């Protein structure tokens, strides 16, 4: 096929983006399943927050893909802000949560929805909830795309969640290993060879 003017036909971009990365051992959740799940979560939030103007707080960096796909499906008058916390090095949680970037706006009296990529030990969300509640929001709920209940150390139940997954390290759709693989449109498990020489 001849590509004129450097424009790549839509069908080709779609095929390229769904080709499985060579470092991925298996796809755990497909792009289609992620998008269908997000549509369901958005419908719940649209219903629950009707007439209100929630603030979505995206937790960087892992939630960016989820947040943007979720926002596009919200019919509410919502706004967005970000926080960045870190507790992971490579594929291991250090157990110590550090606040790296704080909110720009006050959340006092507002309806807050924290948007997370995954709840693992629960330490990050435990820290965030405690921190945010001191700022006196009107309400505070959590939406997490993924949940690994078997890894939990702190009791956290998100109001909205997408998929419960087994206790193994996953990448893609915002989730990284040493900052790689966030751009994959699906969620997968890495081949052992992808970790070699890269342990933090
Ligand atoms: P928690 O504090 O152990 O619940 O971990 C929360 C954070 O750790 C998430 O927001 C992710 O950034 C990271 N994380 C936990 N599990 C995984 C995983 O399987 N892959 C990539 N990152 C993960």
mmCIF file with all atom_site columns, C-alpha atoms and ligand atoms in Angstrom:
data_model
loop_
_atom_site.group_PDB
_atom_site.id
_atom_site.type_symbol
_atom_site.label_atom_id
_atom_site.label_alt_id
_atom_site.label_comp_id
_atom_site.label_asym_id
_atom_site.label_entity_id
_atom_site.label_seq_id
_atom_site.pdbx_PDB_ins_code
_atom_site.Cartn_x
_atom_site.Cartn_y
_atom_site.Cartn_z
_atom_site.occupancy
_atom_site.B_iso_or_equiv
_atom_site.pdbx_formal_charge
_atom_site.auth_seq_id
_atom_site.auth_comp_id
_atom_site.auth_asym_id
_atom_site.auth_atom_id
_atom_site.pdbx_PDB_model_num
ATOM   1   C CA  . UNK A 1 1   ? 0.000   0.000   0.000  1.00 0.00 ? 1   UNK A CA  1
ATOM   2   C CA  . UNK A 1 2   ? 1.282   3.484   -0.884 1.00 0.00 ? 2   UNK A CA  1
ATOM   3   C CA  . UNK A 1 3   ? 0.970   6.027   1.867  1.00 0.00 ? 3   UNK A CA  1
ATOM   4   C CA  . UNK A 1 4   ? 0.587   9.490   0.357  1.00 0.00 ? 4   UNK A CA  1
ATOM   5   C CA  . UNK A 1 5   ? 1.416   12.680  2.206  1.00 0.00 ? 5   UNK A CA  1
ATOM   6   C CA  . UNK A 1 6   ? 2.744   10.728  5.202  1.00 0.00 ? 6   UNK A CA  1
ATOM   7   C CA  . UNK A 1 7   ? -0.763  10.102  6.518  1.00 0.00 ? 7   UNK A CA  1
ATOM   8   C CA  . UNK A 1 8   ? -1.130  6.628   8.000  1.00 0.00 ? 8   UNK A CA  1
ATOM   9   C CA  . UNK A 1 9   ? -4.575  5.055   7.412  1.00 0.00 ? 9   UNK A CA  1
ATOM   10  C CA  . UNK A 1 10  ? -6.570  4.626   10.637 1.00 0.00 ? 10  UNK A CA  1
ATOM   11  C CA  . UNK A 1 11  ? -6.785  0.832   10.219 1.00 0.00 ? 11  UNK A CA  1
ATOM   12  C CA  . UNK A 1 12  ? -2.970  0.583   10.196 1.00 0.00 ? 12  UNK A CA  1
ATOM   13  C CA  . UNK A 1 13  ? -2.520  2.693   13.324 1.00 0.00 ? 13  UNK A CA  1
ATOM   14  C CA  . UNK A 1 14  ? -5.094  0.515   15.082 1.00 0.00 ? 14  UNK A CA  1
ATOM   15  C CA  . UNK A 1 15  ? -3.328  -2.686  14.104 1.00 0.00 ? 15  UNK A CA  1
ATOM   16  C CA  . UNK A 1 16  ? 0.038   -1.343  15.201 1.00 0.00 ? 16  UNK A CA  1
ATOM   17  C CA  . UNK A 1 17  ? -1.241  -0.233  18.585 1.00 0.00 ? 17  UNK A CA  1
ATOM   18  C CA  . UNK A 1 18  ? -2.788  -3.631  19.347 1.00 0.00 ? 18  UNK A CA  1
ATOM   19  C CA  . UNK A 1 19  ? 0.234   -5.759  18.337 1.00 0.00 ? 19  UNK A CA  1
ATOM   20  C CA  . UNK A 1 20  ? 1.518   -7.452  21.485 1.00 0.00 ? 20  UNK A CA  1
ATOM   21  C CA  . UNK A 1 21  ? 4.860   -6.100  22.730 1.00 0.00 ? 21  UNK A CA  1
ATOM   22  C CA  . UNK A 1 22  ? 7.654   -8.703  22.496 1.00 0.00 ? 22  UNK A CA  1
ATOM   23  C CA  . UNK A 1 23  ? 8.404   -8.375  26.241 1.00 0.00 ? 23  UNK A CA  1
ATOM   24  C CA  . UNK A 1 24  ? 4.850   -9.386  27.182 1.00 0.00 ? 24  UNK A CA  1
ATOM   25  C CA  . UNK A 1 25  ? 4.399   -13.036 28.188 1.00 0.00 ? 25  UNK A CA  1
ATOM   26  C CA  . UNK A 1 26  ? 0.604   -12.864 28.173 1.00 0.00 ? 26  UNK A CA  1
ATOM   27  C CA  . UNK A 1 27  ? -2.151  -10.285 27.913 1.00 0.00 ? 27  UNK A CA  1
ATOM   28  C CA  . UNK A 1 28  ? -4.205  -10.346 31.090 1.00 0.00 ? 28  UNK A CA  1
ATOM   29  C CA  . UNK A 1 29  ? -6.852  -7.767  30.092 1.00 0.00 ? 29  UNK A CA  1
ATOM   30  C CA  . UNK A 1 30  ? -7.439  -6.726  26.492 1.00 0.00 ? 30  UNK A CA  1
ATOM   31  C CA  . UNK A 1 31  ? -7.929  -3.171  25.265 1.00 0.00 ? 31  UNK A CA  1
ATOM   32  C CA  . UNK A 1 32  ? -11.571 -3.960  24.411 1.00 0.00 ? 32  UNK A CA  1
ATOM   33  C CA  . UNK A 1 33  ? -12.292 -5.348  27.883 1.00 0.00 ? 33  UNK A CA  1
ATOM   34  C CA  . UNK A 1 34  ? -10.668 -2.304  29.532 1.00 0.00 ? 34  UNK A CA  1
ATOM   35  C CA  . UNK A 1 35  ? -12.753 0.110   27.457 1.00 0.00 ? 35  UNK A CA  1
ATOM   36  C CA  . UNK A 1 36  ? -15.992 -1.798  28.100 1.00 0.00 ? 36  UNK A CA  1
ATOM   37  C CA  . UNK A 1 37  ? -15.293 -1.812  31.836 1.00 0.00 ? 37  UNK A CA  1
ATOM   38  C CA  . UNK A 1 38  ? -14.563 1.920   31.863 1.00 0.00 ? 38  UNK A CA  1
ATOM   39  C CA  . UNK A 1 39  ? -17.860 2.597   30.089 1.00 0.00 ? 39  UNK A CA  1
ATOM   40  C CA  . UNK A 1 40  ? -19.626 0.711   32.901 1.00 0.00 ? 40  UNK A CA  1
ATOM   41  C CA  . UNK A 1 41  ? -17.761 2.572   35.661 1.00 0.00 ? 41  UNK A CA  1
ATOM   42  C CA  . UNK A 1 42  ? -18.476 5.933   33.988 1.00 0.00 ? 42  UNK A CA  1
ATOM   43  C CA  . UNK A 1 43  ? -22.188 5.106   33.793 1.00 0.00 ? 43  UNK A CA  1
ATOM   44  C CA  . UNK A 1 44  ? -22.212 4.375   37.551 1.00 0.00 ? 44  UNK A CA  1
ATOM   45  C CA  . UNK A 1 45  ? -20.400 7.630   38.361 1.00 0.00 ? 45  UNK A CA  1
ATOM   46  C CA  . UNK A 1 46  ? -22.699 9.640   36.055 1.00 0.00 ? 46  UNK A CA  1
ATOM   47  C CA  . UNK A 1 47  ? -25.682 8.204   37.913 1.00 0.00 ? 47  UNK A CA  1
ATOM   48  C CA  . UNK A 1 48  ? -24.267 8.574   41.449 1.00 0.00 ? 48  UNK A CA  1
ATOM   49  C CA  . UNK A 1 49  ? -23.019 12.157  40.980 1.00 0.00 ? 49  UNK A CA  1
ATOM   50  C CA  . UNK A 1 50  ? -25.916 13.539  38.944 1.00 0.00 ? 50  UNK A CA  1
ATOM   51  C CA  . UNK A 1 51  ? -26.302 17.283  39.630 1.00 0.00 ? 51  UNK A CA  1
ATOM   52  C CA  . UNK A 1 52  ? -22.897 17.484  41.351 1.00 0.00 ? 52  UNK A CA  1
ATOM   53  C CA  . UNK A 1 53  ? -19.502 18.685  40.133 1.00 0.00 ? 53  UNK A CA  1
ATOM   54  C CA  . UNK A 1 54  ? -16.880 16.234  41.393 1.00 0.00 ? 54  UNK A CA  1
ATOM   55  C CA  . UNK A 1 55  ? -13.143 16.843  41.269 1.00 0.00 ? 55  UNK A CA  1
ATOM   56  C CA  . UNK A 1 56  ? -11.243 13.899  39.816 1.00 0.00 ? 56  UNK A CA  1
ATOM   57  C CA  . UNK A 1 57  ? -7.814  13.545  41.391 1.00 0.00 ? 57  UNK A CA  1
ATOM   58  C CA  . UNK A 1 58  ? -5.514  11.566  39.125 1.00 0.00 ? 58  UNK A CA  1
ATOM   59  C CA  . UNK A 1 59  ? -2.663  9.836   40.889 1.00 0.00 ? 59  UNK A CA  1
ATOM   60  C CA  . UNK A 1 60  ? 0.420   10.165  38.694 1.00 0.00 ? 60  UNK A CA  1
ATOM   61  C CA  . UNK A 1 61  ? 1.765   8.613   36.769 1.00 0.00 ? 61  UNK A CA  1
ATOM   62  C CA  . UNK A 1 62  ? -0.073  5.304   36.529 1.00 0.00 ? 62  UNK A CA  1
ATOM   63  C CA  . UNK A 1 63  ? -3.631  6.647   36.297 1.00 0.00 ? 63  UNK A CA  1
ATOM   64  C CA  . UNK A 1 64  ? -3.201  8.913   33.244 1.00 0.00 ? 64  UNK A CA  1
ATOM   65  C CA  . UNK A 1 65  ? -4.630  6.573   30.605 1.00 0.00 ? 65  UNK A CA  1
ATOM   66  C CA  . UNK A 1 66  ? -7.474  5.437   32.840 1.00 0.00 ? 66  UNK A CA  1
ATOM   67  C CA  . UNK A 1 67  ? -8.286  9.006   33.915 1.00 0.00 ? 67  UNK A CA  1
ATOM   68  C CA  . UNK A 1 68  ? -8.413  10.318  30.361 1.00 0.00 ? 68  UNK A CA  1
ATOM   69  C CA  . UNK A 1 69  ? -10.600 7.483   29.059 1.00 0.00 ? 69  UNK A CA  1
ATOM   70  C CA  . UNK A 1 70  ? -12.892 7.749   32.104 1.00 0.00 ? 70  UNK A CA  1
ATOM   71  C CA  . UNK A 1 71  ? -13.236 11.560  31.872 1.00 0.00 ? 71  UNK A CA  1
ATOM   72  C CA  . UNK A 1 72  ? -14.265 11.377  28.244 1.00 0.00 ? 72  UNK A CA  1
ATOM   73  C CA  . UNK A 1 73  ? -17.253 9.267   29.244 1.00 0.00 ? 73  UNK A CA  1
ATOM   74  C CA  . UNK A 1 74  ? -18.431 11.475  32.119 1.00 0.00 ? 74  UNK A CA  1
ATOM   75  C CA  . UNK A 1 75  ? -21.368 13.710  31.296 1.00 0.00 ? 75  UNK A CA  1
ATOM   76  C CA  . UNK A 1 76  ? -20.903 15.599  34.590 1.00 0.00 ? 76  UNK A CA  1
ATOM   77  C CA  . UNK A 1 77  ? -19.538 19.091  35.072 1.00 0.00 ? 77  UNK A CA  1
ATOM   78  C CA  . UNK A 1 78  ? -16.288 17.765  36.561 1.00 0.00 ? 78  UNK A CA  1
ATOM   79  C CA  . UNK A 1 79  ? -12.787 19.162  37.018 1.00 0.00 ? 79  UNK A CA  1
ATOM   80  C CA  . UNK A 1 80  ? -9.426  17.489  37.373 1.00 0.00 ? 80  UNK A CA  1
ATOM   81  C CA  . UNK A 1 81  ? -6.326  17.873  39.509 1.00 0.00 ? 81  UNK A CA  1
ATOM   82  C CA  . UNK A 1 82  ? -3.267  15.689  40.109 1.00 0.00 ? 82  UNK A CA  1
ATOM   83  C CA  . UNK A 1 83  ? -1.098  14.287  42.856 1.00 0.00 ? 83  UNK A CA  1
ATOM   84  C CA  . UNK A 1 84  ? 2.054   12.259  42.476 1.00 0.00 ? 84  UNK A CA  1
ATOM   85  C CA  . UNK A 1 85  ? 3.164   9.778   45.087 1.00 0.00 ? 85  UNK A CA  1
ATOM   86  C CA  . UNK A 1 86  ? 5.834   7.146   44.966 1.00 0.00 ? 86  UNK A CA  1
ATOM   87  C CA  . UNK A 1 87  ? 6.387   3.947   46.880 1.00 0.00 ? 87  UNK A CA  1
ATOM   88  C CA  . UNK A 1 88  ? 7.680   1.593   44.181 1.00 0.00 ? 88  UNK A CA  1
ATOM   89  C CA  . UNK A 1 89  ? 11.167  0.928   42.914 1.00 0.00 ? 89  UNK A CA  1
ATOM   90  C CA  . UNK A 1 90  ? 11.184  -1.425  39.906 1.00 0.00 ? 90  UNK A CA  1
ATOM   91  C CA  . UNK A 1 91  ? 8.561   -4.063  40.767 1.00 0.00 ? 91  UNK A CA  1
ATOM   92  C CA  . UNK A 1 92  ? 8.855   -3.790  44.586 1.00 0.00 ? 92  UNK A CA  1
ATOM   93  C CA  . UNK A 1 93  ? 6.983   -1.588  47.018 1.00 0.00 ? 93  UNK A CA  1
ATOM   94  C CA  . UNK A 1 94  ? 9.353   0.141   49.470 1.00 0.00 ? 94  UNK A CA  1
ATOM   95  C CA  . UNK A 1 95  ? 6.448   0.485   51.919 1.00 0.00 ? 95  UNK A CA  1
ATOM   96  C CA  . UNK A 1 96  ? 7.240   4.185   52.355 1.00 0.00 ? 96  UNK A CA  1
ATOM   97  C CA  . UNK A 1 97  ? 4.897   6.541   50.505 1.00 0.00 ? 97  UNK A CA  1
ATOM   98  C CA  . UNK A 1 98  ? 6.373   9.891   49.441 1.00 0.00 ? 98  UNK A CA  1
ATOM   99  C CA  . UNK A 1 99  ? 4.336   12.878  48.203 1.00 0.00 ? 99  UNK A CA  1
ATOM   100 C CA  . UNK A 1 100 ? 6.093   14.234  45.121 1.00 0.00 ? 100 UNK A CA  1
ATOM   101 C CA  . UNK A 1 101 ? 3.453   16.591  43.684 1.00 0.00 ? 101 UNK A CA  1
ATOM   102 C CA  . UNK A 1 102 ? 0.500   18.139  45.503 1.00 0.00 ? 102 UNK A CA  1
ATOM   103 C CA  . UNK A 1 103 ? -2.878  19.493  44.328 1.00 0.00 ? 103 UNK A CA  1
ATOM   104 C CA  . UNK A 1 104 ? -3.116  22.978  42.810 1.00 0.00 ? 104 UNK A CA  1
ATOM   105 C CA  . UNK A 1 105 ? -6.566  23.739  44.254 1.00 0.00 ? 105 UNK A CA  1
ATOM   106 C CA  . UNK A 1 106 ? -8.261  23.504  47.643 1.00 0.00 ? 106 UNK A CA  1
ATOM   107 C CA  . UNK A 1 107 ? -10.693 20.583  47.941 1.00 0.00 ? 107 UNK A CA  1
ATOM   108 C CA  . UNK A 1 108 ? -12.567 21.903  50.971 1.00 0.00 ? 108 UNK A CA  1
ATOM   109 C CA  . UNK A 1 109 ? -16.313 21.278  50.619 1.00 0.00 ? 109 UNK A CA  1
ATOM   110 C CA  . UNK A 1 110 ? -15.904 19.466  47.293 1.00 0.00 ? 110 UNK A CA  1
ATOM   111 C CA  . UNK A 1 111 ? -16.866 15.984  46.100 1.00 0.00 ? 111 UNK A CA  1
ATOM   112 C CA  . UNK A 1 112 ? -13.619 14.163  45.436 1.00 0.00 ? 112 UNK A CA  1
ATOM   113 C CA  . UNK A 1 113 ? -13.039 11.045  43.367 1.00 0.00 ? 113 UNK A CA  1
ATOM   114 C CA  . UNK A 1 114 ? -9.494  9.707   43.597 1.00 0.00 ? 114 UNK A CA  1
ATOM   115 C CA  . UNK A 1 115 ? -8.570  7.943   40.360 1.00 0.00 ? 115 UNK A CA  1
ATOM   116 C CA  . UNK A 1 116 ? -6.003  5.158   40.790 1.00 0.00 ? 116 UNK A CA  1
ATOM   117 C CA  . UNK A 1 117 ? -4.519  2.617   38.413 1.00 0.00 ? 117 UNK A CA  1
ATOM   118 C CA  . UNK A 1 118 ? -4.178  -0.249  40.894 1.00 0.00 ? 118 UNK A CA  1
ATOM   119 C CA  . UNK A 1 119 ? -4.555  -1.022  44.584 1.00 0.00 ? 119 UNK A CA  1
ATOM   120 C CA  . UNK A 1 120 ? -1.922  -3.474  45.730 1.00 0.00 ? 120 UNK A CA  1
ATOM   121 C CA  . UNK A 1 121 ? -0.887  -3.303  49.410 1.00 0.00 ? 121 UNK A CA  1
ATOM   122 C CA  . UNK A 1 122 ? -3.247  -0.338  49.881 1.00 0.00 ? 122 UNK A CA  1
ATOM   123 C CA  . UNK A 1 123 ? -0.456  1.712   51.494 1.00 0.00 ? 123 UNK A CA  1
ATOM   124 C CA  . UNK A 1 124 ? -0.591  4.448   48.833 1.00 0.00 ? 124 UNK A CA  1
ATOM   125 C CA  . UNK A 1 125 ? -4.341  4.942   49.061 1.00 0.00 ? 125 UNK A CA  1
ATOM   126 C CA  . UNK A 1 126 ? -4.291  4.646   52.837 1.00 0.00 ? 126 UNK A CA  1
ATOM   127 C CA  . UNK A 1 127 ? -1.786  7.498   52.939 1.00 0.00 ? 127 UNK A CA  1
ATOM   128 C CA  . UNK A 1 128 ? -3.678  9.546   50.333 1.00 0.00 ? 128 UNK A CA  1
ATOM   129 C CA  . UNK A 1 129 ? -7.073  9.161   51.983 1.00 0.00 ? 129 UNK A CA  1
ATOM   130 C CA  . UNK A 1 130 ? -5.675  10.219  55.344 1.00 0.00 ? 130 UNK A CA  1
ATOM   131 C CA  . UNK A 1 131 ? -3.928  13.194  53.764 1.00 0.00 ? 131 UNK A CA  1
ATOM   132 C CA  . UNK A 1 132 ? -6.956  14.324  51.713 1.00 0.00 ? 132 UNK A CA  1
ATOM   133 C CA  . UNK A 1 133 ? -9.468  13.960  54.564 1.00 0.00 ? 133 UNK A CA  1
ATOM   134 C CA  . UNK A 1 134 ? -7.533  16.550  56.607 1.00 0.00 ? 134 UNK A CA  1
ATOM   135 C CA  . UNK A 1 135 ? -8.464  19.047  53.842 1.00 0.00 ? 135 UNK A CA  1
ATOM   136 C CA  . UNK A 1 136 ? -12.203 18.655  54.625 1.00 0.00 ? 136 UNK A CA  1
ATOM   137 C CA  . UNK A 1 137 ? -13.742 17.573  51.297 1.00 0.00 ? 137 UNK A CA  1
ATOM   138 C CA  . UNK A 1 138 ? -17.523 17.135  51.256 1.00 0.00 ? 138 UNK A CA  1
ATOM   139 C CA  . UNK A 1 139 ? -17.079 13.518  50.144 1.00 0.00 ? 139 UNK A CA  1
ATOM   140 C CA  . UNK A 1 140 ? -14.169 11.289  49.159 1.00 0.00 ? 140 UNK A CA  1
ATOM   141 C CA  . UNK A 1 141 ? -14.436 8.142   47.055 1.00 0.00 ? 141 UNK A CA  1
ATOM   142 C CA  . UNK A 1 142 ? -11.938 6.021   45.165 1.00 0.00 ? 142 UNK A CA  1
ATOM   143 C CA  . UNK A 1 143 ? -12.089 4.523   41.696 1.00 0.00 ? 143 UNK A CA  1
ATOM   144 C CA  . UNK A 1 144 ? -9.384  2.039   40.784 1.00 0.00 ? 144 UNK A CA  1
ATOM   145 C CA  . UNK A 1 145 ? -9.104  0.192   37.501 1.00 0.00 ? 145 UNK A CA  1
ATOM   146 C CA  . UNK A 1 146 ? -7.319  -2.788  39.052 1.00 0.00 ? 146 UNK A CA  1
ATOM   147 C CA  . UNK A 1 147 ? -7.428  -4.378  42.469 1.00 0.00 ? 147 UNK A CA  1
ATOM   148 C CA  . UNK A 1 148 ? -5.093  -7.045  43.869 1.00 0.00 ? 148 UNK A CA  1
ATOM   149 C CA  . UNK A 1 149 ? -6.985  -8.024  47.042 1.00 0.00 ? 149 UNK A CA  1
ATOM   150 C CA  . UNK A 1 150 ? -4.509  -10.796 47.969 1.00 0.00 ? 150 UNK A CA  1
ATOM   151 C CA  . UNK A 1 151 ? -1.666  -8.277  48.400 1.00 0.00 ? 151 UNK A CA  1
ATOM   152 C CA  . UNK A 1 152 ? -3.546  -5.997  50.795 1.00 0.00 ? 152 UNK A CA  1
ATOM   153 C CA  . UNK A 1 153 ? -1.828  -4.749  53.979 1.00 0.00 ? 153 UNK A CA  1
ATOM   154 C CA  . UNK A 1 154 ? -4.162  -1.803  54.651 1.00 0.00 ? 154 UNK A CA  1
ATOM   155 C CA  . UNK A 1 155 ? -7.963  -2.155  54.549 1.00 0.00 ? 155 UNK A CA  1
ATOM   156 C CA  . UNK A 1 156 ? -9.104  -0.119  51.539 1.00 0.00 ? 156 UNK A CA  1
ATOM   157 C CA  . UNK A 1 157 ? -12.259 -0.786  49.531 1.00 0.00 ? 157 UNK A CA  1
ATOM   158 C CA  . UNK A 1 158 ? -12.641 1.374   46.420 1.00 0.00 ? 158 UNK A CA  1
ATOM   159 C CA  . UNK A 1 159 ? -16.230 2.451   45.758 1.00 0.00 ? 159 UNK A CA  1
ATOM   160 C CA  . UNK A 1 160 ? -15.703 1.725   42.056 1.00 0.00 ? 160 UNK A CA  1
ATOM   161 C CA  . UNK A 1 161 ? -13.294 -0.778  40.638 1.00 0.00 ? 161 UNK A CA  1
ATOM   162 C CA  . UNK A 1 162 ? -12.692 -2.461  37.332 1.00 0.00 ? 162 UNK A CA  1
ATOM   163 C CA  . UNK A 1 163 ? -10.939 -5.814  37.577 1.00 0.00 ? 163 UNK A CA  1
ATOM   164 C CA  . UNK A 1 164 ? -9.716  -7.930  40.458 1.00 0.00 ? 164 UNK A CA  1
ATOM   165 C CA  . UNK A 1 165 ? -6.447  -9.556  39.415 1.00 0.00 ? 165 UNK A CA  1
ATOM   166 C CA  . UNK A 1 166 ? -4.131  -12.154 40.955 1.00 0.00 ? 166 UNK A CA  1
ATOM   167 C CA  . UNK A 1 167 ? -1.137  -11.065 43.027 1.00 0.00 ? 167 UNK A CA  1
ATOM   168 C CA  . UNK A 1 168 ? 1.374   -10.709 40.189 1.00 0.00 ? 168 UNK A CA  1
ATOM   169 C CA  . UNK A 1 169 ? 3.178   -7.742  38.700 1.00 0.00 ? 169 UNK A CA  1
ATOM   170 C CA  . UNK A 1 170 ? 1.444   -6.273  35.639 1.00 0.00 ? 170 UNK A CA  1
ATOM   171 C CA  . UNK A 1 171 ? 2.319   -3.540  33.143 1.00 0.00 ? 171 UNK A CA  1
ATOM   172 C CA  . UNK A 1 172 ? 0.534   -1.535  30.473 1.00 0.00 ? 172 UNK A CA  1
ATOM   173 C CA  . UNK A 1 173 ? -2.341  0.940   30.305 1.00 0.00 ? 173 UNK A CA  1
ATOM   174 C CA  . UNK A 1 174 ? -0.419  3.384   32.519 1.00 0.00 ? 174 UNK A CA  1
ATOM   175 C CA  . UNK A 1 175 ? 1.389   0.817   34.660 1.00 0.00 ? 175 UNK A CA  1
ATOM   176 C CA  . UNK A 1 176 ? 5.153   0.601   34.343 1.00 0.00 ? 176 UNK A CA  1
ATOM   177 C CA  . UNK A 1 177 ? 8.218   -1.421  35.137 1.00 0.00 ? 177 UNK A CA  1
ATOM   178 C CA  . UNK A 1 178 ? 11.114  1.018   35.586 1.00 0.00 ? 178 UNK A CA  1
ATOM   179 C CA  . UNK A 1 179 ? 9.089   3.626   33.636 1.00 0.00 ? 179 UNK A CA  1
ATOM   180 C CA  . UNK A 1 180 ? 8.555   1.367   30.602 1.00 0.00 ? 180 UNK A CA  1
ATOM   181 C CA  . UNK A 1 181 ? 5.385   -0.145  29.071 1.00 0.00 ? 181 UNK A CA  1
ATOM   182 C CA  . UNK A 1 182 ? 2.963   2.572   30.277 1.00 0.00 ? 182 UNK A CA  1
ATOM   183 C CA  . UNK A 1 183 ? 1.839   3.179   26.686 1.00 0.00 ? 183 UNK A CA  1
ATOM   184 C CA  . UNK A 1 184 ? 0.564   -0.353  26.019 1.00 0.00 ? 184 UNK A CA  1
ATOM   185 C CA  . UNK A 1 185 ? -3.222  -0.206  25.463 1.00 0.00 ? 185 UNK A CA  1
ATOM   186 C CA  . UNK A 1 186 ? -3.763  -3.523  27.315 1.00 0.00 ? 186 UNK A CA  1
ATOM   187 C CA  . UNK A 1 187 ? -2.590  -4.976  30.647 1.00 0.00 ? 187 UNK A CA  1
ATOM   188 C CA  . UNK A 1 188 ? -0.105  -7.800  30.573 1.00 0.00 ? 188 UNK A CA  1
ATOM   189 C CA  . UNK A 1 189 ? 2.475   -9.835  32.435 1.00 0.00 ? 189 UNK A CA  1
ATOM   190 C CA  . UNK A 1 190 ? 6.146   -9.423  31.506 1.00 0.00 ? 190 UNK A CA  1
ATOM   191 C CA  . UNK A 1 191 ? 8.390   -12.247 30.346 1.00 0.00 ? 191 UNK A CA  1
ATOM   192 C CA  . UNK A 1 192 ? 11.062  -13.042 32.970 1.00 0.00 ? 192 UNK A CA  1
ATOM   193 C CA  . UNK A 1 193 ? 13.701  -11.958 30.416 1.00 0.00 ? 193 UNK A CA  1
ATOM   194 C CA  . UNK A 1 194 ? 12.314  -8.402  30.544 1.00 0.00 ? 194 UNK A CA  1
ATOM   195 C CA  . UNK A 1 195 ? 13.366  -8.120  34.206 1.00 0.00 ? 195 UNK A CA  1
ATOM   196 C CA  . UNK A 1 196 ? 16.897  -9.395  33.649 1.00 0.00 ? 196 UNK A CA  1
ATOM   197 C CA  . UNK A 1 197 ? 19.536  -6.811  34.514 1.00 0.00 ? 197 UNK A CA  1
ATOM   198 C CA  . UNK A 1 198 ? 16.811  -4.306  35.358 1.00 0.00 ? 198 UNK A CA  1
ATOM   199 C CA  . UNK A 1 199 ? 15.999  -5.121  38.988 1.00 0.00 ? 199 UNK A CA  1
ATOM   200 C CA  . UNK A 1 200 ? 15.900  -1.919  41.043 1.00 0.00 ? 200 UNK A CA  1
HETATM 201 P P1  . LIG B 2 .   ? 0.126   0.017   46.871 1.00 0.00 ? 1   LIG B P1  1
HETATM 202 O O1  . LIG B 2 .   ? 0.544   1.202   47.693 1.00 0.00 ? 1   LIG B O1  1
HETATM 203 O O2  . LIG B 2 .   ? 0.940   -1.206  47.208 1.00 0.00 ? 1   LIG B O2  1
HETATM 204 O O3  . LIG B 2 .   ? -1.346  -0.257  46.919 1.00 0.00 ? 1   LIG B O3  1
HETATM 205 O O4  . LIG B 2 .   ? 0.533   0.293   45.384 1.00 0.00 ? 1   LIG B O4  1
HETATM 206 C C1  . LIG B 2 .   ? -0.030  1.296   44.640 1.00 0.00 ? 1   LIG B C1  1
HETATM 207 C C2  . LIG B 2 .   ? 0.888   1.735   43.536 1.00 0.00 ? 1   LIG B C2  1
HETATM 208 O O5  . LIG B 2 .   ? 1.951   0.802   43.283 1.00 0.00 ? 1   LIG B O5  1
HETATM 209 C C3  . LIG B 2 .   ? 0.126   1.819   42.254 1.00 0.00 ? 1   LIG B C3  1
HETATM 210 O O6  . LIG B 2 .   ? -0.464  3.073   42.096 1.00 0.00 ? 1   LIG B O6  1
HETATM 211 C C4  . LIG B 2 .   ? 1.187   1.509   41.214 1.00 0.00 ? 1   LIG B C4  1
HETATM 212 O O7  . LIG B 2 .   ? 1.846   2.697   40.845 1.00 0.00 ? 1   LIG B O7  1
HETATM 213 C C5  . LIG B 2 .   ? 2.147   0.590   41.911 1.00 0.00 ? 1   LIG B C5  1
HETATM 214 N N1  . LIG B 2 .   ? 1.865   -0.829  41.601 1.00 0.00 ? 1   LIG B N1  1
HETATM 215 C C6  . LIG B 2 .   ? 1.295   -1.758  42.401 1.00 0.00 ? 1   LIG B C6  1
HETATM 216 N N2  . LIG B 2 .   ? 1.189   -2.944  41.782 1.00 0.00 ? 1   LIG B N2  1
HETATM 217 C C7  . LIG B 2 .   ? 1.708   -2.751  40.541 1.00 0.00 ? 1   LIG B C7  1
HETATM 218 C C8  . LIG B 2 .   ? 1.864   -3.618  39.391 1.00 0.00 ? 1   LIG B C8  1
HETATM 219 O O8  . LIG B 2 .   ? 1.500   -4.813  39.371 1.00 0.00 ? 1   LIG B O8  1
HETATM 220 N N3  . LIG B 2 .   ? 2.438   -3.049  38.296 1.00 0.00 ? 1   LIG B N3  1
HETATM 221 C C9  . LIG B 2 .   ? 2.842   -1.747  38.246 1.00 0.00 ? 1   LIG B C9  1
HETATM 222 N N4  . LIG B 2 .   ? 2.713   -0.929  39.286 1.00 0.00 ? 1   LIG B N4  1
HETATM 223 C C10 . LIG B 2 .   ? 2.140   -1.414  40.425 1.00 0.00 ? 1   LIG B C10 1
#
